[in-house]
Amino acid sequence: MPSDQPLHAMSIDVEDYFHVAALSGVIKPEQWPTLPSRVEQNTRKLLDLFERHQVKATFFVLGWVAEHYPELVREIDRAGHEIASHGYSHQLIYRQSPETFLQETRRSKALLEDLTGKAVQGYRAASYSITKDSLWALDILAECGFRWDSSIFPVRHDNYGIPGSPRAPYTIRTENGALLQEFPLTTARVLGLPVPAAGGGYFRQFPYPLFRYLFNNASGNGHRPQMFYLHPWEVDPEQPRFNNASWFSRFRHYTNLDKCEQRLEQLLKDFRFSTVSESFRAYSPERQTLSTRQILGIA
């Protein structure tokens, strides 16, 4: 690949198949310990893939996973990848109280720091659930000592998104005056409209040539770093199936699981990737600083 390509951010949201929002209607948190876990084997599959391609990534680890599989967190850290927080219980932030969110965020951060002996500086919300209704969470992230976030998706979606928010990395000035770096999820512009091109279900559902085009389009044809994300369960076509979920949830969750690993191999050949922090550092243009009102488009 051309060495003058931007250094994109490769990120993995470390959660199990039973944690996802698409299946929350049929799987309750109290059932999680009773279900066969596959997060260790799937995460190790990704670790092996990154080692083959000499890529470092940021792993946003769910606190529940860290608590139940601490050696997995240590293994990710020993391999030289960046550890960041994915919260504790994978609940949508806008359905939590600020008090509960603060408690869970502190708990998850402390777990990860105890396991690695390193400060955890980055955060990603479950299902990108920092929206116009939960911007208060940014002050809590700053209070907990996070320096950057990657939770804001500049699209319109039924579960997440702040339409019209910036597409390139920027600095947020929170309501309490704290500064937090934001690396939004990738969107391309097609006919003037934002099209998600960040990974996950979009990566699996779009034909790979289309996704590659959109990802390159989002980067300004190779000028701006972008954010890619995936979950370990997305490279696991053998995971248990929950046929009592709605057809739409099954479509979102199970489509093209058997093709995802091969597509990821190709993506790693087509673009340059590293951790979120390295991608931040490599992005030289001065980032604009916006208040939460400005993120929402309010002057």
Short mmCIF file of C-alpha atoms in Angstrom, two decimals:
data_model
loop_
_atom_site.label_atom_id
_atom_site.label_comp_id
_atom_site.label_asym_id
_atom_site.label_seq_id
_atom_site.Cartn_x
_atom_site.Cartn_y
_atom_site.Cartn_z
CA MET A 1 0.00 0.00 0.00
CA PRO A 2 1.22 3.57 -0.56
CA SER A 3 3.26 4.86 2.38
CA ASP A 4 1.73 8.31 1.99
CA GLN A 5 -1.72 7.04 2.97
CA PRO A 6 -3.11 8.46 6.22
CA LEU A 7 -2.75 6.31 9.32
CA HIS A 8 -6.31 5.20 10.00
CA ALA A 9 -7.51 4.02 13.41
CA MET A 10 -8.26 0.31 13.83
CA SER A 11 -10.55 -0.34 16.78
CA ILE A 12 -12.13 -3.45 18.26
CA ASP A 13 -15.09 -3.30 20.64
CA VAL A 14 -14.41 -6.29 22.89
CA GLU A 15 -17.78 -7.74 23.80
CA ASP A 16 -19.46 -11.10 23.36
CA TYR A 17 -22.30 -11.92 20.99
CA PHE A 18 -24.82 -11.84 23.84
CA HIS A 19 -23.94 -8.26 24.84
CA VAL A 20 -25.11 -6.57 21.65
CA ALA A 21 -28.04 -4.17 21.54
CA ALA A 22 -29.60 -5.96 18.56
CA LEU A 23 -30.24 -9.03 20.73
CA SER A 24 -31.09 -7.26 23.99
CA GLY A 25 -34.78 -7.95 23.44
CA VAL A 26 -34.22 -11.71 23.78
CA ILE A 27 -31.10 -11.90 25.99
CA LYS A 28 -31.15 -10.28 29.43
CA PRO A 29 -27.99 -9.39 31.41
CA GLU A 30 -28.82 -11.96 34.08
CA GLN A 31 -28.51 -14.64 31.37
CA TRP A 32 -25.00 -13.64 30.31
CA PRO A 33 -23.09 -15.89 32.75
CA THR A 34 -25.15 -18.91 31.64
CA LEU A 35 -24.39 -18.57 27.92
CA PRO A 36 -21.33 -20.10 26.22
CA SER A 37 -18.74 -17.36 25.84
CA ARG A 38 -16.79 -16.99 22.61
CA VAL A 39 -15.08 -13.67 23.23
CA GLU A 40 -11.69 -15.15 24.08
CA GLN A 41 -11.32 -17.31 20.98
CA ASN A 42 -12.67 -14.59 18.68
CA THR A 43 -10.45 -11.87 20.12
CA ARG A 44 -7.43 -14.14 19.77
CA LYS A 45 -8.37 -14.71 16.15
CA LEU A 46 -8.15 -10.94 15.65
CA LEU A 47 -4.88 -10.74 17.58
CA ASP A 48 -3.38 -13.37 15.27
CA LEU A 49 -4.64 -11.51 12.22
CA PHE A 50 -3.14 -8.21 13.38
CA GLU A 51 0.16 -9.91 14.16
CA ARG A 52 0.34 -11.33 10.63
CA HIS A 53 -0.24 -7.87 9.17
CA GLN A 54 1.93 -6.07 11.75
CA VAL A 55 -0.95 -3.81 12.78
CA LYS A 56 -1.55 -2.37 16.23
CA ALA A 57 -5.14 -1.62 17.20
CA THR A 58 -7.15 -0.08 20.01
CA PHE A 59 -9.26 -2.58 21.94
CA PHE A 60 -12.24 -1.00 23.69
CA VAL A 61 -12.80 -3.62 26.38
CA LEU A 62 -16.15 -4.02 28.09
CA GLY A 63 -15.75 -4.02 31.87
CA TRP A 64 -17.87 -7.16 32.18
CA VAL A 65 -15.46 -8.96 29.86
CA ALA A 66 -12.41 -7.67 31.76
CA GLU A 67 -13.90 -8.88 35.03
CA HIS A 68 -14.67 -12.36 33.72
CA TYR A 69 -11.63 -12.81 31.43
CA PRO A 70 -8.78 -10.78 32.93
CA GLU A 71 -6.06 -12.78 31.17
CA LEU A 72 -7.52 -11.76 27.81
CA VAL A 73 -6.97 -8.10 28.68
CA ARG A 74 -3.38 -8.82 29.72
CA GLU A 75 -2.83 -10.74 26.48
CA ILE A 76 -4.05 -7.81 24.37
CA ASP A 77 -1.78 -5.47 26.32
CA ARG A 78 1.26 -7.75 26.05
CA ALA A 79 0.80 -7.84 22.27
CA GLY A 80 1.39 -4.08 22.21
CA HIS A 81 -2.14 -2.95 21.47
CA GLU A 82 -3.88 0.00 23.10
CA ILE A 83 -6.47 -0.71 25.81
CA ALA A 84 -9.45 1.64 26.08
CA SER A 85 -12.79 1.44 27.88
CA HIS A 86 -16.12 0.30 26.45
CA GLY A 87 -17.98 0.96 29.68
CA TYR A 88 -19.03 -1.84 32.00
CA SER A 89 -22.47 -3.30 31.23
CA HIS A 90 -23.07 -2.33 27.58
CA GLN A 91 -26.18 -0.34 28.41
CA LEU A 92 -27.23 2.64 26.29
CA ILE A 93 -26.05 5.79 28.05
CA TYR A 94 -29.20 7.78 27.35
CA ARG A 95 -31.13 5.13 29.28
CA GLN A 96 -28.85 5.43 32.31
CA SER A 97 -28.82 8.04 35.02
CA PRO A 98 -25.68 10.17 35.34
CA GLU A 99 -25.04 8.52 38.72
CA THR A 100 -25.16 5.00 37.28
CA PHE A 101 -23.03 6.01 34.32
CA LEU A 102 -20.40 7.55 36.60
CA GLN A 103 -20.29 4.45 38.79
CA GLU A 104 -19.97 2.05 35.85
CA THR A 105 -17.40 4.20 34.05
CA ARG A 106 -15.16 4.40 37.10
CA ARG A 107 -15.52 0.67 37.69
CA SER A 108 -14.55 -0.26 34.14
CA LYS A 109 -11.61 2.14 34.00
CA ALA A 110 -10.25 0.90 37.32
CA LEU A 111 -10.54 -2.74 36.20
CA LEU A 112 -8.56 -2.13 33.03
CA GLU A 113 -5.90 -0.04 34.75
CA ASP A 114 -5.44 -2.64 37.48
CA LEU A 115 -4.99 -5.38 34.86
CA THR A 116 -2.53 -3.49 32.66
CA GLY A 117 -0.82 -1.14 35.09
CA LYS A 118 -1.37 1.64 32.56
CA ALA A 119 -3.61 4.69 32.44
CA VAL A 120 -6.68 4.18 30.25
CA GLN A 121 -7.23 7.37 28.29
CA GLY A 122 -9.84 6.46 25.67
CA TYR A 123 -13.53 5.61 25.82
CA ARG A 124 -16.26 4.36 23.50
CA ALA A 125 -19.91 4.18 24.51
CA ALA A 126 -21.98 1.06 24.05
CA SER A 127 -23.69 1.31 20.66
CA TYR A 128 -22.24 4.83 20.18
CA SER A 129 -24.91 6.07 22.58
CA ILE A 130 -23.52 9.55 23.21
CA THR A 131 -26.28 11.45 21.45
CA LYS A 132 -27.98 14.83 21.85
CA ASP A 133 -29.75 13.32 24.87
CA SER A 134 -26.59 12.16 26.63
CA LEU A 135 -23.96 14.82 26.00
CA TRP A 136 -23.84 15.17 29.79
CA ALA A 137 -21.75 11.97 29.71
CA LEU A 138 -18.81 13.91 28.25
CA ASP A 139 -18.33 15.81 31.51
CA ILE A 140 -18.31 12.52 33.40
CA LEU A 141 -15.70 11.10 31.04
CA ALA A 142 -13.49 14.12 31.68
CA GLU A 143 -14.10 13.83 35.42
CA CYS A 144 -12.98 10.18 35.29
CA GLY A 145 -9.71 11.16 33.61
CA PHE A 146 -10.35 10.21 30.00
CA ARG A 147 -8.53 12.33 27.42
CA TRP A 148 -10.35 11.22 24.29
CA ASP A 149 -13.59 9.65 23.13
CA SER A 150 -14.82 7.82 20.03
CA SER A 151 -18.56 7.54 20.56
CA ILE A 152 -20.17 10.15 18.33
CA PHE A 153 -21.50 8.93 14.99
CA PRO A 154 -22.46 11.82 12.66
CA VAL A 155 -25.45 9.98 11.19
CA ARG A 156 -29.15 9.50 11.83
CA HIS A 157 -29.90 6.05 13.26
CA ASP A 158 -32.58 4.50 15.45
CA ASN A 159 -30.13 3.80 18.31
CA TYR A 160 -27.38 6.41 17.96
CA GLY A 161 -25.99 9.37 16.08
CA ILE A 162 -25.73 13.16 16.09
CA PRO A 163 -26.61 14.17 12.52
CA GLY A 164 -24.58 17.10 11.25
CA SER A 165 -21.82 16.79 13.85
CA PRO A 166 -18.22 17.05 12.58
CA ARG A 167 -16.80 14.20 10.55
CA ALA A 168 -13.10 14.89 11.23
CA PRO A 169 -11.41 14.67 14.66
CA TYR A 170 -12.08 17.69 16.86
CA THR A 171 -11.90 18.92 20.45
CA ILE A 172 -15.00 19.15 22.62
CA ARG A 173 -15.38 21.79 25.30
CA THR A 174 -17.85 20.21 27.69
CA GLU A 175 -20.54 22.05 29.63
CA ASN A 176 -18.21 22.20 32.64
CA GLY A 177 -15.35 23.57 30.53
CA ALA A 178 -13.26 20.41 30.25
CA LEU A 179 -11.52 19.55 26.96
CA LEU A 180 -11.96 16.12 25.40
CA GLN A 181 -10.62 14.96 22.04
CA GLU A 182 -13.25 13.34 19.80
CA PHE A 183 -12.54 10.89 16.98
CA PRO A 184 -15.95 10.40 15.34
CA LEU A 185 -17.02 7.27 13.51
CA THR A 186 -16.43 7.36 9.76
CA THR A 187 -19.00 8.65 7.30
CA ALA A 188 -18.66 9.30 3.58
CA ARG A 189 -20.53 11.98 1.65
CA VAL A 190 -22.58 10.66 -1.25
CA LEU A 191 -24.83 13.08 -3.12
CA GLY A 192 -24.47 15.42 -0.17
CA LEU A 193 -25.72 12.87 2.34
CA PRO A 194 -23.73 11.12 5.11
CA VAL A 195 -23.28 7.38 4.56
CA PRO A 196 -21.88 5.24 7.40
CA ALA A 197 -18.52 3.74 6.47
CA ALA A 198 -16.97 2.93 9.82
CA GLY A 199 -17.14 -0.86 9.96
CA GLY A 200 -19.30 -3.28 11.89
CA GLY A 201 -22.58 -4.14 10.21
CA TYR A 202 -21.89 -1.69 7.40
CA PHE A 203 -18.63 -3.51 6.66
CA ARG A 204 -20.46 -6.84 6.52
CA GLN A 205 -23.57 -5.72 4.67
CA PHE A 206 -22.03 -3.56 1.94
CA PRO A 207 -20.12 -5.37 -0.82
CA TYR A 208 -16.43 -4.97 -0.04
CA PRO A 209 -15.61 -2.85 -3.15
CA LEU A 210 -18.38 -0.44 -2.14
CA PHE A 211 -17.15 -0.24 1.45
CA ARG A 212 -13.58 0.36 0.28
CA TYR A 213 -14.81 3.16 -1.99
CA LEU A 214 -16.80 4.77 0.83
CA PHE A 215 -13.92 4.52 3.32
CA ASN A 216 -11.55 6.08 0.81
CA ASN A 217 -14.14 8.74 -0.05
CA ALA A 218 -14.46 9.61 3.65
CA SER A 219 -10.71 10.12 3.88
CA GLY A 220 -10.79 12.69 1.11
CA ASN A 221 -9.21 10.12 -1.21
CA GLY A 222 -6.34 9.53 1.17
CA HIS A 223 -5.88 12.80 3.06
CA ARG A 224 -7.65 12.33 6.43
CA PRO A 225 -7.44 9.44 8.89
CA GLN A 226 -10.67 7.57 9.54
CA MET A 227 -12.03 5.32 12.26
CA PHE A 228 -12.73 1.64 11.61
CA TYR A 229 -14.41 -0.63 14.15
CA LEU A 230 -15.33 -4.28 14.47
CA HIS A 231 -16.44 -6.71 17.18
CA PRO A 232 -14.86 -10.11 17.88
CA TRP A 233 -18.20 -11.85 17.33
CA GLU A 234 -18.26 -10.55 13.75
CA VAL A 235 -15.56 -13.03 12.72
CA ASP A 236 -17.49 -15.94 14.26
CA PRO A 237 -20.08 -17.49 11.93
CA GLU A 238 -20.43 -20.47 14.31
CA GLN A 239 -21.79 -18.44 17.23
CA PRO A 240 -25.16 -19.47 18.74
CA ARG A 241 -28.19 -18.19 16.85
CA PHE A 242 -31.23 -16.61 18.49
CA ASN A 243 -34.06 -17.16 16.07
CA ASN A 244 -36.58 -15.62 18.47
CA ALA A 245 -35.05 -12.18 17.79
CA SER A 246 -36.83 -9.99 15.26
CA TRP A 247 -35.96 -10.50 11.60
CA PHE A 248 -34.35 -7.06 11.50
CA SER A 249 -32.18 -7.80 14.54
CA ARG A 250 -31.14 -11.10 12.97
CA PHE A 251 -30.32 -9.30 9.73
CA ARG A 252 -28.18 -6.74 11.54
CA HIS A 253 -26.35 -9.30 13.62
CA TYR A 254 -25.86 -12.36 11.41
CA THR A 255 -25.48 -11.05 7.85
CA ASN A 256 -22.18 -12.10 6.21
CA LEU A 257 -20.45 -13.26 9.39
CA ASP A 258 -18.81 -15.92 7.22
CA LYS A 259 -17.25 -13.25 4.97
CA CYS A 260 -16.06 -10.79 7.60
CA GLU A 261 -12.63 -12.22 8.42
CA GLN A 262 -11.64 -12.45 4.76
CA ARG A 263 -12.81 -8.88 4.16
CA LEU A 264 -10.81 -7.67 7.15
CA GLU A 265 -7.71 -9.33 5.71
CA GLN A 266 -8.24 -7.38 2.50
CA LEU A 267 -8.89 -4.11 4.33
CA LEU A 268 -5.56 -4.45 6.14
CA LYS A 269 -3.87 -4.79 2.75
CA ASP A 270 -5.69 -1.82 1.22
CA PHE A 271 -5.21 0.77 4.01
CA ARG A 272 -2.73 1.69 6.74
CA PHE A 273 -3.92 1.23 10.32
CA SER A 274 -2.70 1.76 13.86
CA THR A 275 -4.13 2.59 17.27
CA VAL A 276 -6.50 5.48 17.86
CA SER A 277 -3.82 7.38 19.77
CA GLU A 278 -1.26 6.91 16.99
CA SER A 279 -3.78 8.01 14.37
CA PHE A 280 -4.59 11.09 16.47
CA ARG A 281 -0.89 11.97 16.68
CA ALA A 282 -0.39 11.48 12.95
CA TYR A 283 -3.27 13.81 12.08
CA SER A 284 -1.43 17.11 11.82
CA PRO A 285 -4.11 19.74 11.01
CA GLU A 286 -5.13 21.82 14.01
CA ARG A 287 -8.43 20.50 15.34
CA GLN A 288 -11.33 22.84 15.88
CA THR A 289 -12.70 23.22 19.40
CA LEU A 290 -16.47 23.07 19.71
CA SER A 291 -18.90 23.41 22.58
CA THR A 292 -21.61 20.80 23.01
CA ARG A 293 -24.11 23.32 21.63
CA GLN A 294 -21.99 23.75 18.51
CA ILE A 295 -21.83 19.97 18.03
CA LEU A 296 -25.61 20.06 17.87
CA GLY A 297 -25.50 22.94 15.40
CA ILE A 298 -26.73 25.49 17.93
CA ALA A 299 -24.87 28.79 17.74
#
